[in-house]
């Protein structure tokens, strides 16, 4: 199968002095982070550190109270989620969110709609342009499924998949957006050791083959330390450490705030 080219240009996703409050809770406080295309950057921290809030800010679900979010030279904050997705951010969720009554392929095709340039009239009349766009969407969806090892399951009902397959389908659907950055929110949650190892290999190949920037929230420290190029540690919505996995592993602040709690 010929591959649909993913965007290969150098990109940078930046959070600049962002804050977010929910009532009396300061979830994110003047946070600055930068994520580079072609790297795997993990964001870790104890529960309540602000990790999922960060993802919701990046993808337009929440709007920051102050600060800004940039993808290269385009400002993202203030845009609705569908625009952010079309600009190049794909994500998964901590709790799996699939269309269980639809097939595996149909779940991926849902993510392809922003690639299509046909009109309502094209769809009604099934014009040549509509058929070309339909074939392109099918190719993109099929590619994403093959990458995630689900090509042979394309006709299966999503609700009938195993837990590990459902996790992989959610990543495949995000890939069908053809993103510049892929945001993975605890992708290994609930997986057994074999599934986690397969996932680690797949994520590494996504970075290498597609030059994606991958931002990873994950509590499995073996996965984080074995996969990441860079790790940022949050506590109470602020960054307390950042660096290579080795440097972060040995940082006394991290041991106290997070890794020490797992010992």
mmCIF file of C-alpha atoms in Angstrom:
data_model
loop_
_atom_site.group_PDB
_atom_site.id
_atom_site.type_symbol
_atom_site.label_atom_id
_atom_site.label_comp_id
_atom_site.label_asym_id
_atom_site.label_seq_id
_atom_site.Cartn_x
_atom_site.Cartn_y
_atom_site.Cartn_z
ATOM 1 C CA UNK A 1 0.000 0.000 0.000
ATOM 2 C CA UNK A 2 1.390 3.413 -0.906
ATOM 3 C CA UNK A 3 1.816 5.649 2.096
ATOM 4 C CA UNK A 4 0.030 8.952 2.385
ATOM 5 C CA UNK A 5 2.803 11.447 3.252
ATOM 6 C CA UNK A 6 2.616 12.913 6.731
ATOM 7 C CA UNK A 7 3.777 16.481 7.330
ATOM 8 C CA UNK A 8 7.539 16.370 7.754
ATOM 9 C CA UNK A 9 8.476 20.008 8.375
ATOM 10 C CA UNK A 10 10.145 21.047 11.595
ATOM 11 C CA UNK A 11 7.531 22.143 14.085
ATOM 12 C CA UNK A 12 7.435 23.411 17.649
ATOM 13 C CA UNK A 13 4.459 23.364 20.015
ATOM 14 C CA UNK A 14 4.811 25.937 22.788
ATOM 15 C CA UNK A 15 3.010 26.773 26.009
ATOM 16 C CA UNK A 16 3.952 30.289 27.117
ATOM 17 C CA UNK A 17 3.216 31.441 30.670
ATOM 18 C CA UNK A 18 -0.183 29.687 30.684
ATOM 19 C CA UNK A 19 -2.442 29.713 33.738
ATOM 20 C CA UNK A 20 -5.821 28.060 34.336
ATOM 21 C CA UNK A 21 -8.009 28.274 37.429
ATOM 22 C CA UNK A 22 -11.201 26.377 38.283
ATOM 23 C CA UNK A 23 -12.908 28.296 41.074
ATOM 24 C CA UNK A 24 -10.528 28.193 44.013
ATOM 25 C CA UNK A 25 -8.231 25.607 42.372
ATOM 26 C CA UNK A 26 -5.172 26.832 40.473
ATOM 27 C CA UNK A 27 -4.765 23.914 38.064
ATOM 28 C CA UNK A 28 -1.991 25.439 35.919
ATOM 29 C CA UNK A 29 0.201 28.337 37.040
ATOM 30 C CA UNK A 30 2.336 30.347 34.574
ATOM 31 C CA UNK A 31 3.484 27.169 32.845
ATOM 32 C CA UNK A 32 5.996 27.322 30.007
ATOM 33 C CA UNK A 33 6.838 24.214 27.980
ATOM 34 C CA UNK A 34 8.093 23.489 24.455
ATOM 35 C CA UNK A 35 7.618 20.301 22.432
ATOM 36 C CA UNK A 36 9.647 19.555 19.297
ATOM 37 C CA UNK A 37 8.644 17.614 16.186
ATOM 38 C CA UNK A 38 10.391 14.267 15.919
ATOM 39 C CA UNK A 39 10.781 13.830 19.682
ATOM 40 C CA UNK A 40 8.948 11.956 22.412
ATOM 41 C CA UNK A 41 8.334 14.291 25.362
ATOM 42 C CA UNK A 42 6.718 12.864 28.491
ATOM 43 C CA UNK A 43 4.810 14.982 31.012
ATOM 44 C CA UNK A 44 4.628 13.284 34.404
ATOM 45 C CA UNK A 45 3.577 14.146 37.923
ATOM 46 C CA UNK A 46 1.323 12.963 40.745
ATOM 47 C CA UNK A 47 -2.457 12.963 40.424
ATOM 48 C CA UNK A 48 -3.763 16.518 40.377
ATOM 49 C CA UNK A 49 -0.510 17.940 38.968
ATOM 50 C CA UNK A 50 -2.323 19.450 35.972
ATOM 51 C CA UNK A 51 -1.349 16.989 33.231
ATOM 52 C CA UNK A 52 -4.810 16.365 31.736
ATOM 53 C CA UNK A 53 -5.655 20.056 32.155
ATOM 54 C CA UNK A 54 -2.576 20.799 30.053
ATOM 55 C CA UNK A 55 -3.813 18.482 27.283
ATOM 56 C CA UNK A 56 -7.258 20.090 27.380
ATOM 57 C CA UNK A 57 -5.639 23.512 27.049
ATOM 58 C CA UNK A 58 -3.466 22.381 24.150
ATOM 59 C CA UNK A 59 -6.419 20.937 22.238
ATOM 60 C CA UNK A 60 -8.884 23.791 22.768
ATOM 61 C CA UNK A 61 -11.220 22.079 25.231
ATOM 62 C CA UNK A 62 -10.203 24.659 27.844
ATOM 63 C CA UNK A 63 -9.197 28.248 27.222
ATOM 64 C CA UNK A 64 -6.317 29.604 29.330
ATOM 65 C CA UNK A 65 -6.972 32.456 31.755
ATOM 66 C CA UNK A 66 -3.664 33.972 30.705
ATOM 67 C CA UNK A 67 -0.688 33.133 28.532
ATOM 68 C CA UNK A 68 -0.689 31.707 25.016
ATOM 69 C CA UNK A 69 -0.233 28.451 23.075
ATOM 70 C CA UNK A 70 1.529 28.331 19.708
ATOM 71 C CA UNK A 71 2.059 25.782 16.955
ATOM 72 C CA UNK A 72 5.028 27.149 15.035
ATOM 73 C CA UNK A 73 3.833 30.680 14.148
ATOM 74 C CA UNK A 74 0.107 30.040 14.643
ATOM 75 C CA UNK A 75 -1.646 30.824 17.907
ATOM 76 C CA UNK A 76 -3.889 27.990 19.114
ATOM 77 C CA UNK A 77 -5.504 29.253 22.312
ATOM 78 C CA UNK A 78 -9.011 30.597 21.759
ATOM 79 C CA UNK A 79 -9.672 28.276 18.813
ATOM 80 C CA UNK A 80 -12.324 25.527 19.065
ATOM 81 C CA UNK A 81 -11.135 21.902 19.257
ATOM 82 C CA UNK A 82 -12.018 21.032 15.642
ATOM 83 C CA UNK A 83 -9.825 23.869 14.371
ATOM 84 C CA UNK A 84 -6.944 22.844 16.629
ATOM 85 C CA UNK A 85 -7.236 19.276 15.319
ATOM 86 C CA UNK A 86 -7.245 20.474 11.701
ATOM 87 C CA UNK A 87 -4.126 22.562 12.398
ATOM 88 C CA UNK A 88 -2.185 19.502 13.450
ATOM 89 C CA UNK A 89 -2.901 18.265 16.988
ATOM 90 C CA UNK A 90 -4.308 14.769 17.427
ATOM 91 C CA UNK A 91 -4.998 13.263 20.838
ATOM 92 C CA UNK A 92 -6.264 10.275 22.746
ATOM 93 C CA UNK A 93 -8.050 10.314 26.087
ATOM 94 C CA UNK A 94 -7.407 8.653 29.428
ATOM 95 C CA UNK A 95 -10.864 7.078 29.153
ATOM 96 C CA UNK A 96 -11.366 5.424 25.771
ATOM 97 C CA UNK A 97 -13.834 7.341 23.584
ATOM 98 C CA UNK A 98 -14.778 5.258 20.549
ATOM 99 C CA UNK A 99 -17.968 4.915 18.531
ATOM 100 C CA UNK A 100 -18.693 1.376 19.722
ATOM 101 C CA UNK A 101 -21.517 0.647 17.253
ATOM 102 C CA UNK A 102 -19.364 1.593 14.255
ATOM 103 C CA UNK A 103 -16.687 -0.495 12.582
ATOM 104 C CA UNK A 104 -12.980 -0.049 13.168
ATOM 105 C CA UNK A 105 -12.633 1.542 9.726
ATOM 106 C CA UNK A 106 -15.595 3.863 10.267
ATOM 107 C CA UNK A 107 -14.059 5.107 13.534
ATOM 108 C CA UNK A 108 -10.957 6.136 11.596
ATOM 109 C CA UNK A 109 -12.918 7.656 8.720
ATOM 110 C CA UNK A 110 -14.604 10.023 11.176
ATOM 111 C CA UNK A 111 -11.214 11.633 11.741
ATOM 112 C CA UNK A 112 -10.624 12.127 8.005
ATOM 113 C CA UNK A 113 -13.447 14.606 7.381
ATOM 114 C CA UNK A 114 -11.243 17.690 7.617
ATOM 115 C CA UNK A 115 -9.086 16.352 4.751
ATOM 116 C CA UNK A 116 -12.107 16.401 2.417
ATOM 117 C CA UNK A 117 -12.710 19.370 0.148
ATOM 118 C CA UNK A 118 -15.912 18.195 -1.530
ATOM 119 C CA UNK A 119 -19.194 20.046 -1.032
ATOM 120 C CA UNK A 120 -22.647 18.883 -0.015
ATOM 121 C CA UNK A 121 -23.667 18.983 -3.685
ATOM 122 C CA UNK A 122 -20.653 16.845 -4.587
ATOM 123 C CA UNK A 123 -21.824 14.252 -2.058
ATOM 124 C CA UNK A 124 -25.420 14.257 -3.326
ATOM 125 C CA UNK A 125 -24.358 13.944 -6.974
ATOM 126 C CA UNK A 126 -21.349 11.728 -6.181
ATOM 127 C CA UNK A 127 -19.141 13.797 -8.451
ATOM 128 C CA UNK A 128 -15.626 12.836 -9.494
ATOM 129 C CA UNK A 129 -14.202 15.146 -6.840
ATOM 130 C CA UNK A 130 -16.302 13.466 -4.145
ATOM 131 C CA UNK A 131 -15.155 10.009 -5.217
ATOM 132 C CA UNK A 132 -11.503 11.111 -5.224
ATOM 133 C CA UNK A 133 -11.864 12.561 -1.728
ATOM 134 C CA UNK A 134 -13.594 9.395 -0.562
ATOM 135 C CA UNK A 135 -10.733 7.250 -1.872
ATOM 136 C CA UNK A 136 -8.195 9.543 -0.200
ATOM 137 C CA UNK A 137 -9.994 9.284 3.149
ATOM 138 C CA UNK A 138 -10.114 5.496 2.825
ATOM 139 C CA UNK A 139 -6.392 5.387 2.099
ATOM 140 C CA UNK A 140 -5.540 7.585 5.092
ATOM 141 C CA UNK A 141 -7.763 5.536 7.425
ATOM 142 C CA UNK A 142 -6.376 2.234 6.158
ATOM 143 C CA UNK A 143 -2.803 3.472 6.604
ATOM 144 C CA UNK A 144 -3.476 4.473 10.214
ATOM 145 C CA UNK A 145 -5.010 1.063 10.959
ATOM 146 C CA UNK A 146 -2.079 -0.803 9.397
ATOM 147 C CA UNK A 147 0.409 1.273 11.390
ATOM 148 C CA UNK A 148 -1.408 0.332 14.609
ATOM 149 C CA UNK A 149 -1.704 -3.353 13.668
ATOM 150 C CA UNK A 150 -5.453 -3.243 13.078
ATOM 151 C CA UNK A 151 -5.610 -3.628 9.303
ATOM 152 C CA UNK A 152 -7.139 -7.089 9.493
ATOM 153 C CA UNK A 153 -9.759 -5.825 11.970
ATOM 154 C CA UNK A 154 -11.049 -2.979 9.787
ATOM 155 C CA UNK A 155 -14.530 -4.528 9.428
ATOM 156 C CA UNK A 156 -14.946 -5.474 13.099
ATOM 157 C CA UNK A 157 -17.337 -3.581 15.367
ATOM 158 C CA UNK A 158 -15.332 -1.344 17.677
ATOM 159 C CA UNK A 159 -17.312 -2.419 20.740
ATOM 160 C CA UNK A 160 -16.249 -6.043 20.162
ATOM 161 C CA UNK A 161 -12.501 -5.343 20.274
ATOM 162 C CA UNK A 162 -10.262 -6.381 23.138
ATOM 163 C CA UNK A 163 -9.136 -3.675 25.545
ATOM 164 C CA UNK A 164 -5.668 -3.445 24.002
ATOM 165 C CA UNK A 165 -7.141 -3.240 20.496
ATOM 166 C CA UNK A 166 -9.469 -0.446 21.591
ATOM 167 C CA UNK A 167 -6.495 1.510 22.924
ATOM 168 C CA UNK A 168 -4.702 1.050 19.605
ATOM 169 C CA UNK A 169 -7.798 2.049 17.627
ATOM 170 C CA UNK A 170 -7.998 5.322 19.514
ATOM 171 C CA UNK A 171 -4.394 6.054 18.534
ATOM 172 C CA UNK A 172 -5.143 5.045 14.929
ATOM 173 C CA UNK A 173 -8.063 7.468 14.832
ATOM 174 C CA UNK A 174 -5.797 10.264 16.068
ATOM 175 C CA UNK A 175 -3.239 9.327 13.392
ATOM 176 C CA UNK A 176 -5.944 9.573 10.722
ATOM 177 C CA UNK A 177 -5.954 13.326 11.390
ATOM 178 C CA UNK A 178 -2.389 13.285 9.991
ATOM 179 C CA UNK A 179 -1.213 15.394 12.924
ATOM 180 C CA UNK A 180 2.041 17.233 13.446
ATOM 181 C CA UNK A 181 1.842 16.405 17.165
ATOM 182 C CA UNK A 182 0.236 13.354 18.746
ATOM 183 C CA UNK A 183 -0.900 13.771 22.372
ATOM 184 C CA UNK A 184 -1.282 10.456 24.204
ATOM 185 C CA UNK A 185 -3.070 10.538 27.560
ATOM 186 C CA UNK A 186 -2.086 7.393 29.509
ATOM 187 C CA UNK A 187 -2.089 5.095 26.448
ATOM 188 C CA UNK A 188 -0.827 2.106 28.458
ATOM 189 C CA UNK A 189 -3.500 2.335 31.168
ATOM 190 C CA UNK A 190 -5.035 -1.105 31.736
ATOM 191 C CA UNK A 191 -2.646 -2.899 29.391
ATOM 192 C CA UNK A 192 -0.767 -6.063 30.349
ATOM 193 C CA UNK A 193 3.076 -6.115 30.125
ATOM 194 C CA UNK A 194 3.095 -7.656 26.635
ATOM 195 C CA UNK A 195 0.646 -5.063 25.286
ATOM 196 C CA UNK A 196 2.652 -2.276 26.925
ATOM 197 C CA UNK A 197 5.862 -3.492 25.287
ATOM 198 C CA UNK A 198 4.158 -3.612 21.881
ATOM 199 C CA UNK A 199 2.806 -0.115 22.461
ATOM 200 C CA UNK A 200 6.283 1.181 23.354
ATOM 201 C CA UNK A 201 7.695 -0.209 20.107
ATOM 202 C CA UNK A 202 4.826 1.277 18.092
ATOM 203 C CA UNK A 203 5.196 4.755 19.611
ATOM 204 C CA UNK A 204 8.936 4.702 18.930
ATOM 205 C CA UNK A 205 8.287 3.768 15.295
ATOM 206 C CA UNK A 206 5.750 6.590 14.900
ATOM 207 C CA UNK A 207 8.387 9.097 15.924
ATOM 208 C CA UNK A 208 11.049 7.565 13.671
ATOM 209 C CA UNK A 209 8.978 6.926 10.526
ATOM 210 C CA UNK A 210 6.505 9.817 10.579
ATOM 211 C CA UNK A 211 8.635 12.457 12.334
ATOM 212 C CA UNK A 212 5.764 13.149 14.688
ATOM 213 C CA UNK A 213 6.148 15.122 17.859
ATOM 214 C CA UNK A 214 4.687 12.880 20.566
ATOM 215 C CA UNK A 215 3.594 14.279 23.919
ATOM 216 C CA UNK A 216 2.993 11.525 26.448
ATOM 217 C CA UNK A 217 1.187 11.498 29.785
ATOM 218 C CA UNK A 218 1.824 8.175 31.469
ATOM 219 C CA UNK A 219 2.087 6.700 34.984
ATOM 220 C CA UNK A 220 4.075 3.648 33.843
ATOM 221 C CA UNK A 221 7.595 4.851 34.657
ATOM 222 C CA UNK A 222 9.252 1.958 32.838
ATOM 223 C CA UNK A 223 7.496 3.068 29.650
ATOM 224 C CA UNK A 224 8.268 6.747 30.228
ATOM 225 C CA UNK A 225 11.947 6.251 31.004
ATOM 226 C CA UNK A 226 12.489 3.734 28.226
ATOM 227 C CA UNK A 227 10.766 5.745 25.528
ATOM 228 C CA UNK A 228 11.154 9.473 26.129
ATOM 229 C CA UNK A 229 13.762 11.847 24.773
ATOM 230 C CA UNK A 230 12.745 14.468 27.312
ATOM 231 C CA UNK A 231 10.658 14.474 30.499
ATOM 232 C CA UNK A 232 8.899 17.409 32.178
ATOM 233 C CA UNK A 233 7.624 16.995 35.733
ATOM 234 C CA UNK A 234 4.608 18.935 37.001
ATOM 235 C CA UNK A 235 3.474 19.484 40.572
ATOM 236 C CA UNK A 236 0.468 21.649 41.444
ATOM 237 C CA UNK A 237 0.374 23.037 37.909
ATOM 238 C CA UNK A 238 3.986 24.183 37.788
ATOM 239 C CA UNK A 239 7.087 22.618 36.258
ATOM 240 C CA UNK A 240 9.515 21.450 38.940
ATOM 241 C CA UNK A 241 11.996 19.588 36.723
ATOM 242 C CA UNK A 242 12.823 18.907 33.087
ATOM 243 C CA UNK A 243 15.527 17.025 31.216
ATOM 244 C CA UNK A 244 16.569 13.614 30.003
ATOM 245 C CA UNK A 245 14.982 10.568 31.637
ATOM 246 C CA UNK A 246 18.228 9.876 33.509
ATOM 247 C CA UNK A 247 18.465 13.417 34.857
ATOM 248 C CA UNK A 248 14.828 13.472 35.929
ATOM 249 C CA UNK A 249 15.067 10.038 37.539
ATOM 250 C CA UNK A 250 17.828 11.298 39.824
ATOM 251 C CA UNK A 251 16.366 14.731 40.615
ATOM 252 C CA UNK A 252 15.637 14.943 44.378
ATOM 253 C CA UNK A 253 12.554 17.112 43.761
ATOM 254 C CA UNK A 254 11.095 14.466 41.464
ATOM 255 C CA UNK A 255 11.864 11.636 43.859
ATOM 256 C CA UNK A 256 10.075 13.521 46.609
ATOM 257 C CA UNK A 257 7.108 14.732 44.542
ATOM 258 C CA UNK A 258 6.415 11.708 42.372
ATOM 259 C CA UNK A 259 8.811 8.826 41.888
ATOM 260 C CA UNK A 260 9.322 8.399 45.600
ATOM 261 C CA UNK A 261 5.607 7.799 46.053
ATOM 262 C CA UNK A 262 5.844 4.807 43.733
ATOM 263 C CA UNK A 263 8.661 3.104 45.651
#
